[in-house]
Short mmCIF file of C-alpha atoms and ligand atoms in Angstrom, two decimals:
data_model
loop_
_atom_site.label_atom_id
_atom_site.label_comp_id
_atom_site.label_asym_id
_atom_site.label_seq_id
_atom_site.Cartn_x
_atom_site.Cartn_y
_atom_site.Cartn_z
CA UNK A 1 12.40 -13.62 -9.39
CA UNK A 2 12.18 -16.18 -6.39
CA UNK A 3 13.65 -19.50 -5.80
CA UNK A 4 12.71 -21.62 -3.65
CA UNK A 5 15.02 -24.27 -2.50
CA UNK A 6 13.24 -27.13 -1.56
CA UNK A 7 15.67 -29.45 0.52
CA UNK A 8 18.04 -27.29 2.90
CA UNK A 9 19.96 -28.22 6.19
CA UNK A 10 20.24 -24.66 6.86
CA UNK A 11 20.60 -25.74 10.94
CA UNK A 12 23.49 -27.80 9.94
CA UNK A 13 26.28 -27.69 12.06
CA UNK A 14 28.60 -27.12 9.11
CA UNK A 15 26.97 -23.16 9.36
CA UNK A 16 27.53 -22.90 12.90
CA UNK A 17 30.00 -20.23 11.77
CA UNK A 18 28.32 -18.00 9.25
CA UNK A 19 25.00 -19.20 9.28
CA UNK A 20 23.22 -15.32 8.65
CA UNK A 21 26.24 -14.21 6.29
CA UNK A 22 25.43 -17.76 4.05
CA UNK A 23 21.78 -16.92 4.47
CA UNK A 24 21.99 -13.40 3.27
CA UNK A 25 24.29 -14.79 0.02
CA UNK A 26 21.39 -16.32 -0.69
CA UNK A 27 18.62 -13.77 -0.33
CA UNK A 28 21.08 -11.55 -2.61
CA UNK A 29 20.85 -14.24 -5.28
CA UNK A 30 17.03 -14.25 -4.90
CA UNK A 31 16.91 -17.68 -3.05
CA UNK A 32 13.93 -16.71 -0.30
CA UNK A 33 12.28 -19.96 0.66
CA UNK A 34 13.64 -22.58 2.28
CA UNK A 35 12.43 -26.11 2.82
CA UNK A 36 13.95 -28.09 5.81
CA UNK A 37 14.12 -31.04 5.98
CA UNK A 38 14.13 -32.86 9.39
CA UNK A 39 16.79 -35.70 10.23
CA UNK A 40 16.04 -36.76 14.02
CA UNK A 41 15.11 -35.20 17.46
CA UNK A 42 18.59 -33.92 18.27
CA UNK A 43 18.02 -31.17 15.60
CA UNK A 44 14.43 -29.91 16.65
CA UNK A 45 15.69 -27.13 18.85
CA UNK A 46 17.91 -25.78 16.50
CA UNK A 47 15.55 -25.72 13.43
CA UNK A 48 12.91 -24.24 15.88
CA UNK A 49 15.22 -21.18 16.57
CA UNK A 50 16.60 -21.00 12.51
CA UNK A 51 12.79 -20.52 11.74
CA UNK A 52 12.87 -17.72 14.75
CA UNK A 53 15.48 -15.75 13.34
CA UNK A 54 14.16 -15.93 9.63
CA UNK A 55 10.52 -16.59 9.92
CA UNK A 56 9.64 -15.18 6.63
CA UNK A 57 11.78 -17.42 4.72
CA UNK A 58 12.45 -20.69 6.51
CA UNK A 59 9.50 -23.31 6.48
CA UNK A 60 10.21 -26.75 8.32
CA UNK A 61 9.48 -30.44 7.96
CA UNK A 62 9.05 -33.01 10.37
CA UNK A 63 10.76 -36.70 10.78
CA UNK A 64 13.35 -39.72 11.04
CA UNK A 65 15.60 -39.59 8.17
CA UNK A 66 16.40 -43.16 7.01
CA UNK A 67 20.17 -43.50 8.19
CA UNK A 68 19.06 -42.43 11.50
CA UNK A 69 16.21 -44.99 12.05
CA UNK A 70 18.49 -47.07 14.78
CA UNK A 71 17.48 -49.11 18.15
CA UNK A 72 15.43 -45.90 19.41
CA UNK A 73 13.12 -45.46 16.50
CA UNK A 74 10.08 -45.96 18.50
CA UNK A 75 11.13 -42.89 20.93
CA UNK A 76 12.01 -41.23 17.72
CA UNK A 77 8.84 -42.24 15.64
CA UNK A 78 6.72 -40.83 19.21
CA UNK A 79 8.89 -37.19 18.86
CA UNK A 80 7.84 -36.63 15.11
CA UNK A 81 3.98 -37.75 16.24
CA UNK A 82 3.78 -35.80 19.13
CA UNK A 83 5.64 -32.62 17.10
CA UNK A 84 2.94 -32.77 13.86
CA UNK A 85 0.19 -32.86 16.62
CA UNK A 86 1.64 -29.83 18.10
CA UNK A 87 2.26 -27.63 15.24
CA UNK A 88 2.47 -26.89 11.45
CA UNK A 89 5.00 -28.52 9.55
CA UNK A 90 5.03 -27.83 5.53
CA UNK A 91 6.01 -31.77 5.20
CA UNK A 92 7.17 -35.09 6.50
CA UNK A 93 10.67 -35.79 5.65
CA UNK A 94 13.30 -36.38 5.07
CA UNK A 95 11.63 -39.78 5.51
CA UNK A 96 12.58 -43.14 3.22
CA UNK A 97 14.99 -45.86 2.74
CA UNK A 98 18.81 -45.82 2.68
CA UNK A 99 20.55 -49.51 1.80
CA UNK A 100 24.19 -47.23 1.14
CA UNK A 101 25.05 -47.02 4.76
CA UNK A 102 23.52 -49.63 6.41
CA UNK A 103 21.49 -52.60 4.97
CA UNK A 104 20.97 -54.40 8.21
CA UNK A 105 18.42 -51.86 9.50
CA UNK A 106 16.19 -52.36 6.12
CA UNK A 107 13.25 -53.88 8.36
CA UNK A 108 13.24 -50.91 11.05
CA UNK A 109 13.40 -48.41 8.15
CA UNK A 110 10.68 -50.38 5.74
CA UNK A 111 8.44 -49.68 9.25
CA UNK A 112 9.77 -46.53 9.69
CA UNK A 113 9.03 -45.10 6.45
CA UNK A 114 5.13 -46.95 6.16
CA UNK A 115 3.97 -45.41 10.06
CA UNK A 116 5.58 -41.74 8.85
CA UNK A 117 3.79 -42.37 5.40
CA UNK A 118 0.55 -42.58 7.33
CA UNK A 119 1.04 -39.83 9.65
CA UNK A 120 1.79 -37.44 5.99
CA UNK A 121 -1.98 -38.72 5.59
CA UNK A 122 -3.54 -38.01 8.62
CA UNK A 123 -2.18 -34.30 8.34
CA UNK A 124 -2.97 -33.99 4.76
CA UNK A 125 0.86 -33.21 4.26
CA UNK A 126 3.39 -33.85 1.57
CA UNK A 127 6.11 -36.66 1.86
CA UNK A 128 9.67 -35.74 1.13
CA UNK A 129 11.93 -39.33 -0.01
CA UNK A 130 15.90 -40.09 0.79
CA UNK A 131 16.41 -42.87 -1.58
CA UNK A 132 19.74 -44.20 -1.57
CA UNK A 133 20.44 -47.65 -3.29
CA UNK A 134 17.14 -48.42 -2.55
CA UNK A 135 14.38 -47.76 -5.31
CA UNK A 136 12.94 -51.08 -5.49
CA UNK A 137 12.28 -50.87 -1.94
CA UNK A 138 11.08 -47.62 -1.86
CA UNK A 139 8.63 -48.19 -4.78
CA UNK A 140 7.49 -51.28 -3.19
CA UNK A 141 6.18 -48.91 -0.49
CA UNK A 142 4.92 -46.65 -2.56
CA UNK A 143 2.84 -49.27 -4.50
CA UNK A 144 1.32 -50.65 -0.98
CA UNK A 145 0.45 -46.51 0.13
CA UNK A 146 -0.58 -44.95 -3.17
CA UNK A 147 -3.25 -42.73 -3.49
CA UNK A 148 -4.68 -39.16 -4.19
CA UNK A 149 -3.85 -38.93 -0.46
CA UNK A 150 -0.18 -39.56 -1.33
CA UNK A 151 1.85 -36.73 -2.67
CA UNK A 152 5.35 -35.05 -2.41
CA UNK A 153 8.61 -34.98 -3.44
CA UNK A 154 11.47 -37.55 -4.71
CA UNK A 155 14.76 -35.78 -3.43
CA UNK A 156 17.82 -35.54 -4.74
CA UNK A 157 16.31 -37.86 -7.59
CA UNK A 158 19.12 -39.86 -9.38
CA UNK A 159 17.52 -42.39 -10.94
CA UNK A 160 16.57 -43.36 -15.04
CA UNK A 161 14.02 -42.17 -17.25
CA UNK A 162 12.02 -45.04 -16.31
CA UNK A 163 12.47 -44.78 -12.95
CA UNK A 164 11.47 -40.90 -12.88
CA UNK A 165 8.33 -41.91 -14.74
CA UNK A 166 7.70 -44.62 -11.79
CA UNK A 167 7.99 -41.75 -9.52
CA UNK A 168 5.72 -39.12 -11.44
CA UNK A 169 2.93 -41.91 -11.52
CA UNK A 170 2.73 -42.04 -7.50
CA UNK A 171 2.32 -38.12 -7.36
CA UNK A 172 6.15 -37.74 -6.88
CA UNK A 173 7.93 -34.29 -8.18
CA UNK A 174 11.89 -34.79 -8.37
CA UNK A 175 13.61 -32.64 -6.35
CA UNK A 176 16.74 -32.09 -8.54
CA UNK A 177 19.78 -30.59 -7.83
CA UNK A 178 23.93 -30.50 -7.81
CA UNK A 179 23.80 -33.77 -9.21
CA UNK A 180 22.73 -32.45 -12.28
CA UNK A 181 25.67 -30.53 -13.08
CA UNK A 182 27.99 -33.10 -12.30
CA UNK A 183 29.84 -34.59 -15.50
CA UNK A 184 28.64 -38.48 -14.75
CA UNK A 185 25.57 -37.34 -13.04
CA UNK A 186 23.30 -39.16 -15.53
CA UNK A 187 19.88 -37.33 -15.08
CA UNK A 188 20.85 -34.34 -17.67
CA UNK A 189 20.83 -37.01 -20.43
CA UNK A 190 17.61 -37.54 -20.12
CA UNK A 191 15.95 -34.53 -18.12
CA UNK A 192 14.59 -32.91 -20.81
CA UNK A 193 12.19 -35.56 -21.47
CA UNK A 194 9.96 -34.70 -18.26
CA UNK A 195 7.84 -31.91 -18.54
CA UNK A 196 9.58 -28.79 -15.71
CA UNK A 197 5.81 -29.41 -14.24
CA UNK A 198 7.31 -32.11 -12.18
CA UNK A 199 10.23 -30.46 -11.27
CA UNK A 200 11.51 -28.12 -8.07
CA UNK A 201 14.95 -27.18 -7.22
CA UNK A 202 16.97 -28.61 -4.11
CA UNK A 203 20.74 -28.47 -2.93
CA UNK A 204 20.55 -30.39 -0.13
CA UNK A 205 23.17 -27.86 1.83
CA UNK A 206 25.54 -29.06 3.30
CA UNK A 207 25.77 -31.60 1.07
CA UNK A 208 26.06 -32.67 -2.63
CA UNK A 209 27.21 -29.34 -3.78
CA UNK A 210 26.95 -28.32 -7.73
CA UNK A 211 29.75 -27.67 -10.18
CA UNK A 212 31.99 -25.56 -9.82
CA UNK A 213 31.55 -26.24 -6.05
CA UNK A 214 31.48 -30.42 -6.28
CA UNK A 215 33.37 -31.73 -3.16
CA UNK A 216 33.26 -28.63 -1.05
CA UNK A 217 30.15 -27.13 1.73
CA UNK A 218 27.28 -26.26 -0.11
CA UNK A 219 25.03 -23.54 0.50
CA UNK A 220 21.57 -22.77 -0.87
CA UNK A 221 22.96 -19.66 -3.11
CA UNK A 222 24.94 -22.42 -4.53
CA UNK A 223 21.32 -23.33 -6.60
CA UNK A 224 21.80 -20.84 -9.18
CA UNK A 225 24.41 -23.02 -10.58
CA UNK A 226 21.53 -26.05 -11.26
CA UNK A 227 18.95 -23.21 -12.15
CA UNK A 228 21.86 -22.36 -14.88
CA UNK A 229 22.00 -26.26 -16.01
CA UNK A 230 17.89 -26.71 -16.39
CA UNK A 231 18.03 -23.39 -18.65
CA UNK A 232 20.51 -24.89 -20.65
CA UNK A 233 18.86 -28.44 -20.83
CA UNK A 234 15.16 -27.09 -21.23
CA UNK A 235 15.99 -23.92 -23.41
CA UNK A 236 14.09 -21.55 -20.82
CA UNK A 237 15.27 -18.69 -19.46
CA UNK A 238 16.91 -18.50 -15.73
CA UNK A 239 13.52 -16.54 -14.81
CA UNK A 240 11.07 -18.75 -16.02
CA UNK A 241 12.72 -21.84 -14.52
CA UNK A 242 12.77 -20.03 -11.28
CA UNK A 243 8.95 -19.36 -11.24
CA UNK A 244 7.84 -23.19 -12.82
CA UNK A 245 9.52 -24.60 -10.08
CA UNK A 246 8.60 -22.02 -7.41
CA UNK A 247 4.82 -22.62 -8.37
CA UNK A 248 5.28 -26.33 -7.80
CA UNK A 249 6.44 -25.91 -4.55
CA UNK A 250 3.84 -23.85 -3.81
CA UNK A 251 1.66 -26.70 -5.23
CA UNK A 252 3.10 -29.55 -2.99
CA UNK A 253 3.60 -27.25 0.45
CA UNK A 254 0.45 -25.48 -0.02
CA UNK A 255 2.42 -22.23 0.67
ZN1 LIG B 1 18.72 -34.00 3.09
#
């Protein structure tokens, strides 16, 4: 069995601590691919030396994450360019629009989110989307970019039904995770009505951490608890979950 964990701030500072011991509780659970996600050039470094010291397992992204697109998003928009010209990256992400934490940067992030859009293009590579309080916005973008050329992945996906169809139709998977489990989570009650196709698995370490862990550090091994939840909603077995949503990862990062 492998799972891949698609969204993972493995660099985080919250694993400054045990960083190898929290990796290896993962590997023991069968978690042995990691996606990570980017947030701004103050991280590069450090996910450049997590993917030396587990280069079979750790694959990275590249980008400004939405709450971080602030007065210096130009310098920052020039790092991510000048790093996806340099060297593979498996995406662009986490990239997007965030209207939770701060609505008065909704212009710089609309911009923000279009030029990195483009640059996911001109490498042929996937996009992965932070939506927070913000899927009108988002899909408005979406609508204005879409294309074959436009694929990737909706993270942490917590909208409705209708809303997750929206999403499928611009060559989105949702990226689901803790969320899931949680008791007023919503997207359980209707989960079962997309097809595991358009599925992969996320946790979004540090953050956002499934049941029975809710409020406290997450940590990708932590993913078997919202592998348990899809078996239960789709009737599949652990093992078969594990390999649907491995094989559409594989799909989107080409690896
Ligand atoms: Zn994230």
């Amino acid at each position: 069995m492998i799972i891949t964990d698609t969204h993972t701030h493995l660099y985080s500072e919250a694993f400054d601590d045990d960083r190898a011991e929290m990796i290896k509780r993962a590997l023991d659970e069968k978690v042995s691919r990691f996606f990570i996600p980017a947030i701004d050039s103050t991280y590069t470094e450090s996910m450049f030396q997590l993917e030396k010291d587990f280069p079979e397992h750790v694959f990275l992204m590249m980008g400004l994450h939405p709450t971080h697109v602030k007065e210096n998003y130009k310098e920052e928009l020039n790092h991510v360019e000048s790093m996806l010209g340099n060297r593979k990256f498996y995406a662009v992400g986490e990239i997007g629009i965030d209207l939770y934490w701060d609505k008065s940067t909704l212009e710089i992030q609309q911009e923000a989110f279009k030029h990195q859009i483009k640059l996911a293009k001109k490498y042929q590579l996937p996009i992965v989307i932070h939506c927070r309080d913000a899927f009108d916005e988002i899909f408005e973008v979406l609508e204005e970019e879409k294309g074959s050329d436009l694929f990737g992945i909706f993270h942490c996906f917590t909208g409705t039904l209708e809303q997750a169809h929206k999403a499928l139709s611009y060559n989105m998977k949702l990226g689901i995770g803790g969320v899931v489990t949680f008791k007023n989570g919503k997207i359980d009650q209707f989960l079962s009505q997309i097809d595991l196709k358009h599925i992969v698995l996320e946790t979004d370490a540090p953050y956002l951490a499934p049941v029975p862990f809710r409020g406290k550090r997450n940590e990708s091994a932590y993913i078997i608890h919202v592998l348990e939840k899809l078996s239960n909603i789709y009737g599949v077995s652990l093992k078969e979950i594990a390999s649907i949503t491995t094989q559409n990862s594989q799909d989107i990062f080409g690896l």
